[in-house]
CSV table of C-alpha atoms in Angstrom, one decimal:
chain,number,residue,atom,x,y,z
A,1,UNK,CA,104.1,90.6,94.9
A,2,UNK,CA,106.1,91.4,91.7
A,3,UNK,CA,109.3,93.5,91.5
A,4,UNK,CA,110.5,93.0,94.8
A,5,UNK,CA,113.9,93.1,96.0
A,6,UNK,CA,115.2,89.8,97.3
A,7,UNK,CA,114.3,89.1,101.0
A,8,UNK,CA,118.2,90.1,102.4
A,9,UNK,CA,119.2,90.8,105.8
A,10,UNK,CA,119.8,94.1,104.5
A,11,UNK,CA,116.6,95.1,102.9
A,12,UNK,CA,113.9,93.4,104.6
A,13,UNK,CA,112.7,94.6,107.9
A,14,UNK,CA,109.9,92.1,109.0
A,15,UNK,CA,108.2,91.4,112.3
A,16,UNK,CA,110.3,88.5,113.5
A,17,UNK,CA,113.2,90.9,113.1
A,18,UNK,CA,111.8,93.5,114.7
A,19,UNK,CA,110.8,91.7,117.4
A,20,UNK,CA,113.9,89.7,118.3
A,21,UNK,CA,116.1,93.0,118.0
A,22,UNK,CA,113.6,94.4,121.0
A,23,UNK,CA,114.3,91.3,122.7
A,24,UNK,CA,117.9,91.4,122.7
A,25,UNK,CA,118.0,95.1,123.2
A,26,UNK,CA,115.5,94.4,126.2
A,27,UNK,CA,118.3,92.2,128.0
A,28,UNK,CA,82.5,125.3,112.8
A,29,UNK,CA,78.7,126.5,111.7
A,30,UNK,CA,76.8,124.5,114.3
A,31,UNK,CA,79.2,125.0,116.8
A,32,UNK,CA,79.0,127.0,119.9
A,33,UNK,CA,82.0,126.6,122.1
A,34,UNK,CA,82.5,128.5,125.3
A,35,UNK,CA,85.3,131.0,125.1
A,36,UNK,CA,88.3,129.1,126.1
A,37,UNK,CA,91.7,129.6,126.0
A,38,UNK,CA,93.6,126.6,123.4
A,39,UNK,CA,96.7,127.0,125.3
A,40,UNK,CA,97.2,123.4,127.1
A,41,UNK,CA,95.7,120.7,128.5
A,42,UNK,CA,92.9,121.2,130.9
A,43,UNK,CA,94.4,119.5,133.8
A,44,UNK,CA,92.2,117.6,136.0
A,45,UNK,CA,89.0,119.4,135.2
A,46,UNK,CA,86.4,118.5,132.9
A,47,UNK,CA,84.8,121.6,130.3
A,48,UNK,CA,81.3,120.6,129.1
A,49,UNK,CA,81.6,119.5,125.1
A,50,UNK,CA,80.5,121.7,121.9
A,51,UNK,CA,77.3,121.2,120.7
A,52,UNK,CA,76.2,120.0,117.3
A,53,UNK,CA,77.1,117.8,114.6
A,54,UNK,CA,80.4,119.0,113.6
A,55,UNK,CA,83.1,115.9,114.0
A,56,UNK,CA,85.1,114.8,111.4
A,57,UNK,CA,85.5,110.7,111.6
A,58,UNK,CA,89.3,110.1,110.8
A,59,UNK,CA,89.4,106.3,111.6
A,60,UNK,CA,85.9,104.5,110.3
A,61,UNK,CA,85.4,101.7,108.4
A,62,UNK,CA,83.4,100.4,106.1
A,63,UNK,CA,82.2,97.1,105.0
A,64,UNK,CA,80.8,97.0,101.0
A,65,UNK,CA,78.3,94.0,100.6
A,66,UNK,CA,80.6,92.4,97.9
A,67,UNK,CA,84.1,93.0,100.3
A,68,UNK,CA,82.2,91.4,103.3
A,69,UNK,CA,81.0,88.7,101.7
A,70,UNK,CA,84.0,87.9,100.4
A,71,UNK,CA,85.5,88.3,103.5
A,72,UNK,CA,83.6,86.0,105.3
A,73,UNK,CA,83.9,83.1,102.2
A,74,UNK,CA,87.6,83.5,103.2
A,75,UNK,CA,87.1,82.4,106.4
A,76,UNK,CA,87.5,86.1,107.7
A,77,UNK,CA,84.5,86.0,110.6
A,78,UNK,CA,86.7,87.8,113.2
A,79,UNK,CA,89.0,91.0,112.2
A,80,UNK,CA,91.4,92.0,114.9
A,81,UNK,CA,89.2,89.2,117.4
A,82,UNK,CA,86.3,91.1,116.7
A,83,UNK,CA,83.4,89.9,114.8
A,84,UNK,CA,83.1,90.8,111.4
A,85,UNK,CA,80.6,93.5,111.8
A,86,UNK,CA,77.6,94.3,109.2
A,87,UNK,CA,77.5,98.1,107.8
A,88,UNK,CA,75.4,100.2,105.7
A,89,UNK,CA,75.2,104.0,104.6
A,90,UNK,CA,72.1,104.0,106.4
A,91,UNK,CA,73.5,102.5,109.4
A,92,UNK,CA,76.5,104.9,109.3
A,93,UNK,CA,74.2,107.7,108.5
A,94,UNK,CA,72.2,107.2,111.9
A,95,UNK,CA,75.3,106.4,114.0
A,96,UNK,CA,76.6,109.6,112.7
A,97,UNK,CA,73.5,111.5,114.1
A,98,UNK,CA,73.7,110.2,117.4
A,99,UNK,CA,76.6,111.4,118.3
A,100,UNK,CA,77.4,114.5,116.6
A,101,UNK,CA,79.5,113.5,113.2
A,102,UNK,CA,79.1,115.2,110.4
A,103,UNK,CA,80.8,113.4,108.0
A,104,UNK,CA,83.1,109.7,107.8
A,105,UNK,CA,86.5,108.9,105.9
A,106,UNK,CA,85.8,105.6,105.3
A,107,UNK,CA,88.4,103.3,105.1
A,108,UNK,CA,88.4,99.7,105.1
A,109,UNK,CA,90.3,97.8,107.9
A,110,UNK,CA,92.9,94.8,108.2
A,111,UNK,CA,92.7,92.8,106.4
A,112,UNK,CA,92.5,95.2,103.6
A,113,UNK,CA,92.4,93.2,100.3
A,114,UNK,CA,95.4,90.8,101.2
A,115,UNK,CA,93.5,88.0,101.9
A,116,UNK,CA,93.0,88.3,98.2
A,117,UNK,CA,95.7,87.4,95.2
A,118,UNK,CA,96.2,88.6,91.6
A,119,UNK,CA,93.4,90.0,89.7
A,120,UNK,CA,90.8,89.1,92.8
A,121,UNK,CA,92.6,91.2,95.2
A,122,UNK,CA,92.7,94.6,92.5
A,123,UNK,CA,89.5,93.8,91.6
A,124,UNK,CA,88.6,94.0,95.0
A,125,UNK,CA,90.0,97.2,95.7
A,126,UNK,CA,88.5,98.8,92.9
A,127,UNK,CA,85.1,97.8,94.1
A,128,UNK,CA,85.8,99.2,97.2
A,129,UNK,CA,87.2,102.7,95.9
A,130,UNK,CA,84.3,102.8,93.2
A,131,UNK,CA,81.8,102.3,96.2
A,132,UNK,CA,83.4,104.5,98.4
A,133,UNK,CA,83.1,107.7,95.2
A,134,UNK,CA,79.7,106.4,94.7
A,135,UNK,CA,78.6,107.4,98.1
A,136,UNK,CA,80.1,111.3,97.4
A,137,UNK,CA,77.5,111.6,94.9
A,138,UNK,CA,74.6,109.8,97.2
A,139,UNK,CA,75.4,111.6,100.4
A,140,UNK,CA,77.9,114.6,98.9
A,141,UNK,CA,78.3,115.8,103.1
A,142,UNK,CA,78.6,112.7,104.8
A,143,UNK,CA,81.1,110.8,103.7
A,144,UNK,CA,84.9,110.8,102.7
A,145,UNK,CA,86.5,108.2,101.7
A,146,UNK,CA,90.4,106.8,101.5
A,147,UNK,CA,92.0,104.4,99.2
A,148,UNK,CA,92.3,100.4,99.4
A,149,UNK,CA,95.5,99.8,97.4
A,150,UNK,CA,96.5,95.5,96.1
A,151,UNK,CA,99.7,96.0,97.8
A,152,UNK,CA,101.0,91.7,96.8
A,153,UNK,CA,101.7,94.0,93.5
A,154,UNK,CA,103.3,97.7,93.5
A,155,UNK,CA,102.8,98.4,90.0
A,156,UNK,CA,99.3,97.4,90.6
A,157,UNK,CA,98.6,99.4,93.9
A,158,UNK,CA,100.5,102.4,91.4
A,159,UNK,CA,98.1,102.1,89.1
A,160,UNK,CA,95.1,101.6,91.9
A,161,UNK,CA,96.6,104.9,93.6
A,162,UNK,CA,96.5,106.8,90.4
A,163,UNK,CA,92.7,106.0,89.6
A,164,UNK,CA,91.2,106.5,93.3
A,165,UNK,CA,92.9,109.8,93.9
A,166,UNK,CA,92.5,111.3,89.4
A,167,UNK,CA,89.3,109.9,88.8
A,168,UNK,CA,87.3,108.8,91.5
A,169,UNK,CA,88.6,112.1,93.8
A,170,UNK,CA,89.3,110.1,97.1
A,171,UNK,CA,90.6,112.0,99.8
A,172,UNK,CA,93.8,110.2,100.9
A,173,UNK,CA,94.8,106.2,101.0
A,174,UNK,CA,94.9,103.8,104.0
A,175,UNK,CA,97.9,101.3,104.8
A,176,UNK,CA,98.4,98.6,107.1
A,177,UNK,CA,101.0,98.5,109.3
A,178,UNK,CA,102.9,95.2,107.5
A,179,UNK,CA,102.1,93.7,104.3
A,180,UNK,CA,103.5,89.6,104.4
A,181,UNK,CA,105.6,90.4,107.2
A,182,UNK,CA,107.2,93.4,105.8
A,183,UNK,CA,106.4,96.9,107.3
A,184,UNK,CA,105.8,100.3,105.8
A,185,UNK,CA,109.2,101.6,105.6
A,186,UNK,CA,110.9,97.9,104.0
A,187,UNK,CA,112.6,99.6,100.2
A,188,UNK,CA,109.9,97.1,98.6
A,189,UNK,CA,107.6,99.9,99.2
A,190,UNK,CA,109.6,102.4,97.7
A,191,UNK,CA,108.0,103.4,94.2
A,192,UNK,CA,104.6,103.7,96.5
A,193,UNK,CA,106.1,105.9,98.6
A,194,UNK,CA,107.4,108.3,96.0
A,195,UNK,CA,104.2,108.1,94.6
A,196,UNK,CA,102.5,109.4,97.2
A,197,UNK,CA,104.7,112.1,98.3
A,198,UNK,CA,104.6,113.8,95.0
A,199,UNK,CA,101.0,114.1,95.7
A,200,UNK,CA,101.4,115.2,99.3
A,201,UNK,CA,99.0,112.6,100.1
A,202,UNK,CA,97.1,111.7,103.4
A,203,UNK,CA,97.9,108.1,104.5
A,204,UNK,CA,96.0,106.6,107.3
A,205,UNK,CA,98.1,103.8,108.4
A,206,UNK,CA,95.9,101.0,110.4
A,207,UNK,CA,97.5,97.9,112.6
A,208,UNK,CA,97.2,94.8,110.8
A,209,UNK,CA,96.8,91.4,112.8
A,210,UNK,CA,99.8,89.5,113.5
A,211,UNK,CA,100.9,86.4,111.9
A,212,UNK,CA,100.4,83.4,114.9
A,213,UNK,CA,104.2,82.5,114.5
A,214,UNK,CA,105.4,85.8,115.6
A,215,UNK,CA,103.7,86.8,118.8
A,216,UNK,CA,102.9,85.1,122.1
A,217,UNK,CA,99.8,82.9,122.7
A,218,UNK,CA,97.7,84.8,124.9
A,219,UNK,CA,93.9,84.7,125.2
A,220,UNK,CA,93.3,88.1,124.2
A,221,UNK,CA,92.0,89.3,121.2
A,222,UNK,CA,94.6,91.7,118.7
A,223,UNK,CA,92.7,94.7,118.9
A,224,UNK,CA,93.3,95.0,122.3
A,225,UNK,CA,96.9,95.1,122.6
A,226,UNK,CA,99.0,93.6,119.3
A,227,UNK,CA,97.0,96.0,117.3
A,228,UNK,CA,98.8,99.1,118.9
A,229,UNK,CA,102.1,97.2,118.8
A,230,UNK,CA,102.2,96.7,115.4
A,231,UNK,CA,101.1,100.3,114.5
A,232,UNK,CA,104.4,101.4,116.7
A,233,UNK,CA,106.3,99.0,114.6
A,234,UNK,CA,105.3,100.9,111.5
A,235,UNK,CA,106.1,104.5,112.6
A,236,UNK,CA,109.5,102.9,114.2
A,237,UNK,CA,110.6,101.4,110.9
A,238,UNK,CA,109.5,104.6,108.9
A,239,UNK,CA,111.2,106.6,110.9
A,240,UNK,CA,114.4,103.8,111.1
A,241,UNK,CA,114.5,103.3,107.5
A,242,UNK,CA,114.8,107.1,106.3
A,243,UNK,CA,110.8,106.8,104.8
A,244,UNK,CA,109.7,109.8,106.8
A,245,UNK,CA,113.1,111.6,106.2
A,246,UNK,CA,113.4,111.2,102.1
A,247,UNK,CA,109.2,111.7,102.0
A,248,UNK,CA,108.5,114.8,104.3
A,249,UNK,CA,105.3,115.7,102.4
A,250,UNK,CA,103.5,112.2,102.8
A,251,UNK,CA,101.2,113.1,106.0
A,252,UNK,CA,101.1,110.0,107.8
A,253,UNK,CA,98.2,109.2,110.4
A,254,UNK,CA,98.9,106.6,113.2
A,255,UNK,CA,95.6,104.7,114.6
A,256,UNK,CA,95.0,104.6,118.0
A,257,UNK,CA,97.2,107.3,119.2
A,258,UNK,CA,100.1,106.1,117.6
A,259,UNK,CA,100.3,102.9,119.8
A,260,UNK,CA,102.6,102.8,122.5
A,261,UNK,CA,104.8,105.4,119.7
A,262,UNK,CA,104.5,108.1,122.2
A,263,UNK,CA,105.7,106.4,125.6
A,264,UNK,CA,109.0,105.0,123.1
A,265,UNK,CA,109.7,108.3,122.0
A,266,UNK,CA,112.6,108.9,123.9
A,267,UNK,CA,113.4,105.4,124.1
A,268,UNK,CA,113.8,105.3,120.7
A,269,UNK,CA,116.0,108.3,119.9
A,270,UNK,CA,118.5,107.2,121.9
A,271,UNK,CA,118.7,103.7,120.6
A,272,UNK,CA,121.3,104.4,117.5
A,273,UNK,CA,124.0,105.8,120.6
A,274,UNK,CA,123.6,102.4,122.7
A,275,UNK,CA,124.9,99.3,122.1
A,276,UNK,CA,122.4,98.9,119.9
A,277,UNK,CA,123.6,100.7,117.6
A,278,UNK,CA,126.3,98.5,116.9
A,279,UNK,CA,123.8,95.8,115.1
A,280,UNK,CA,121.6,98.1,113.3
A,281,UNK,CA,120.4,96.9,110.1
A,282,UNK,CA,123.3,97.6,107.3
A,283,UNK,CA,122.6,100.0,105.0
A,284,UNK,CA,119.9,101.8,107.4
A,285,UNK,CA,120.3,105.3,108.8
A,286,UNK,CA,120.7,105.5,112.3
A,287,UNK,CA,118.2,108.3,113.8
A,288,UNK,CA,119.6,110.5,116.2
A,289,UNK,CA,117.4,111.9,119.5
A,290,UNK,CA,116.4,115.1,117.6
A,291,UNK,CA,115.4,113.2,114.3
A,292,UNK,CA,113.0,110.8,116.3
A,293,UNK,CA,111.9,114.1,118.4
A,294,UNK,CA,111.0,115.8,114.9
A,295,UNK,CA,109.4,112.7,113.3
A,296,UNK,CA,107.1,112.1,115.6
A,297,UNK,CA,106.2,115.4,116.6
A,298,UNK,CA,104.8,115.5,112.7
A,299,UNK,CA,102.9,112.4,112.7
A,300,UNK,CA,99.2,112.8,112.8
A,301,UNK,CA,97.5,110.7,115.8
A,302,UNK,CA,93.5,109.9,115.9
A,303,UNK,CA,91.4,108.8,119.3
A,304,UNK,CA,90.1,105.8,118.5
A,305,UNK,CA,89.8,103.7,121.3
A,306,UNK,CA,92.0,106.2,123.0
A,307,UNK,CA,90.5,109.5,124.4
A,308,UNK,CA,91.7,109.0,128.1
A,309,UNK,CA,94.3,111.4,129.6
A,310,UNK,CA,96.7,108.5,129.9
A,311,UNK,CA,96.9,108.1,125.9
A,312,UNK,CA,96.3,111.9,125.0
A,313,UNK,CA,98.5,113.3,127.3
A,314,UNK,CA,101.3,111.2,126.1
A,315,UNK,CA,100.3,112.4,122.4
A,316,UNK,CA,100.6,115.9,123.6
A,317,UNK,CA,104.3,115.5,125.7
A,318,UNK,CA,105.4,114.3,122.2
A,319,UNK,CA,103.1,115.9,119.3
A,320,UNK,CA,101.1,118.7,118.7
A,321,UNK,CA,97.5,119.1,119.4
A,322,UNK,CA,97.0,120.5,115.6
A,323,UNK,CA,97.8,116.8,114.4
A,324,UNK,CA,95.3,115.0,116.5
A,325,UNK,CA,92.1,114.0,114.7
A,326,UNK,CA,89.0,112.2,116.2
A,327,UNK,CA,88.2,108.7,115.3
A,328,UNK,CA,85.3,106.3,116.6
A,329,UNK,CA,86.7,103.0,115.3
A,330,UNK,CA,82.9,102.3,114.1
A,331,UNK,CA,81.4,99.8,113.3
A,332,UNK,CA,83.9,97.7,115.4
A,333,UNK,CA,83.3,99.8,118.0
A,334,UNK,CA,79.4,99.6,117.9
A,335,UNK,CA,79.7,97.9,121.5
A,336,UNK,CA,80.7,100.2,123.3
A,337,UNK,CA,79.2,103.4,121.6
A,338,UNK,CA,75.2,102.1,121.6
A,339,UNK,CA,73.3,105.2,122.9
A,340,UNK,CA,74.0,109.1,121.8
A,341,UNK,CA,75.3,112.4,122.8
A,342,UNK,CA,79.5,112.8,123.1
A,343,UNK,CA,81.5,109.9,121.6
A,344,UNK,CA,84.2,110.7,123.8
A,345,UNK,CA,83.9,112.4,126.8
A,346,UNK,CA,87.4,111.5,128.1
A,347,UNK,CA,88.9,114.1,125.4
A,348,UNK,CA,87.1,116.7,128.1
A,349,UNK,CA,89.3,115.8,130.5
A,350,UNK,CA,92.7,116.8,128.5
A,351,UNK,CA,91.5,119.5,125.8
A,352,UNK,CA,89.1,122.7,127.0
A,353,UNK,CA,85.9,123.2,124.2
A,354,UNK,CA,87.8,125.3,122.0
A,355,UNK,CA,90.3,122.4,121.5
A,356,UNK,CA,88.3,119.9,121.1
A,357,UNK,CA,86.9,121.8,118.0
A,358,UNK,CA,90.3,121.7,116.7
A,359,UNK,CA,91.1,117.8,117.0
A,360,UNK,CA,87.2,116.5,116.0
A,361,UNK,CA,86.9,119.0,113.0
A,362,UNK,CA,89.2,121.7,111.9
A,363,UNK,CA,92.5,119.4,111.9
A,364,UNK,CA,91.0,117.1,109.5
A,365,UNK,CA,89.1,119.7,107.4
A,366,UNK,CA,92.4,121.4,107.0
A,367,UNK,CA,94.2,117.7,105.8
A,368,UNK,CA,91.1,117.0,103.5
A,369,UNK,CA,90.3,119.6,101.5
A,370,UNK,CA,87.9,117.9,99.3
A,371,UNK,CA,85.4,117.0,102.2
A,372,UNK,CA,85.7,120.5,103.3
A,373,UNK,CA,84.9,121.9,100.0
A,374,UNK,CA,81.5,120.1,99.9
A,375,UNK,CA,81.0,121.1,104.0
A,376,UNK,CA,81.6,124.9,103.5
């Protein structure tokens, strides 16, 4: 990456920091919902699902021919432990139909283009933009589409950011978590970050695998667990290093029901008045309980993987329900979801009808605008 600051304890806030600080701190149209109140969760009971085709995908991925292949010349066959699925439009198209989605924002996973370097990686993500625009025109109400950005280079991913969102009209970007060990709210990122708040964009940030020298050998794959640890890294360290705070109109989406964000939401706030405190990183603003509170509360948080009352419940006693947006995880999901009908019948079991019209479609129709232009 070029035009970094130097690596200092001050400015760089990377994984194996992170994680030895916890140690030590450790010691619409086709709708037709029943008339239900929105008010709160539906506790304990289970309201039969709208009907229709009406859900917006907020966290899908897609594959390009030319982005998998490469990805699997790079020795990529797993992503996350998974297997490196195969996708299509038409293959999107007819999981869509099954179970009620009208339309995807694509985005591609981990490992984004960073497997890449240089001109390969950019090159990359302008296929991958390009692609993604190309499908607006071949299927105008089925797909959406966010941003792939060469982040080894800022004045490159500037440059990427400028052309996907001006001229090719995608609706919003995706990040991962930590890019070379450094995560979302590390000053290297800063000129991005001003970037997209002048443009009030829509950032889906997605976990990204973590390096083998910095977790725990355990026979599990990362989706499964490290996954939603590193995405609670991210939204920690935006929140830690000021991001959220000195960018209030970037809206930032957390996969997988912000990780384990929720449950350390309180945990969090109080950490700048413990002993803590006393070795946060220099130059860093310490958040207080109600600035942790208020971050968080504006985060936007998908279902993927997560529609059970245990995860969505917790989103709730922290968030709002108007910034929870449905997700499938698809095609890495494509295991689990192999027949039709309701994607996510758990949801039933926290949110009445009328809100579950709210989180699959009108939240992200409302952050979107361009996909809900061509759906009106």
């Amino acid at each position: 990456m070029t035009e970094q600051p130097p690596k200092t304890n001050e400015t760089l806030l990377s994984r194996r920091r992170l994680l030895g600080g916890v140690a030590a701190a450790g010691a619409a149209a086709a709708i037709a919902p029943p008339a239900v109140a929105a008010a709160g969760p539906a506790a304990h009971r289970r309201e039969a699902a709208p009907t229709g085709t009406y859900r917006i995908d907020m966290h899908v991925h897609f594959l390009p021919p030319e982005y998998r292949a490469s990805l699997l010349a790079h020795g990529h066959f797993t992503i996350g432990g998974y297997p490196t699925p195969d996708w299509s439009p038409e293959s999107a198209i007819d999981f869509m139909d099954r179970y009620g989605i009208q339309a995807q924002a694509l985005s591609v996973s981990d490992p984004g283009v960073e497997f890449l370097s240089g001109t390969e990686a950019a090159e990359m993500a302008r296929y991958c933009n390009t692609y993604a625009a190309d499908l607006f025109t071949q299927y105008p109400t089925r797909f959406g589409g966010l941003a792939v950005l060469p982040m080894h280079d800022i004045p490159t991913a500037l440059r990427e950011l400028e052309y996907a969102l001006d001229t090719l009209h995608l609706d919003g970007v995706v990040l991962l978590s930590a890019y070379d060990g450094a995560y979302l709210g590390d000053p290297r990122f800063e000129p991005l970050m001003l970037a997209l708040n002048a443009r009030s964009a829509y950032v889906f940030v997605h976990p990204a695998a973590i390096p083998a020298d910095a977790k725990p050998e355990l026979p599990l794959p990362d989706f499964l667990e490290e996954f939603t640890f590193d995405t609670t890294r991210a939204a920690t360290l935006l929140i830690a290093g000021g991001t959220l705070a000195r960018y209030p109109s970037i809206r930032f989406q957390l996969a997988h029901a912000g990780g384990t964000l929720p449950f350390l939401a309180h945990r969090i706030g109080i950490a700048s008045q413990t002993p803590l405190g006393d070795i946060w990183p220099a130059g860093t603003p310490k958040p207080s309980i109600l600035d942790v509170a208020k971050h968080i509360n504006n985060f936007y948080y998908d279902t993927a993987l997560s529609p059970a009352p245990s995860a969505m419940r917790s989103v709730l006693a922290v968030g709002q329900k108007e910034r929870i947006v449905f997700g499938s995880d698809w095609p890495f999901s494509a295991t689990t979801l192999t027949g039709s009908g309701d994607p996510q019948p758990e949801l039933s079991e926290t949110f009445s009808a009328g809100d579950r019209v709210l989180i699959e479609r009108e939240n992200a129709l409302r952050e979107l605008p361009r996909l809900a232009s061509v759906l009106d």
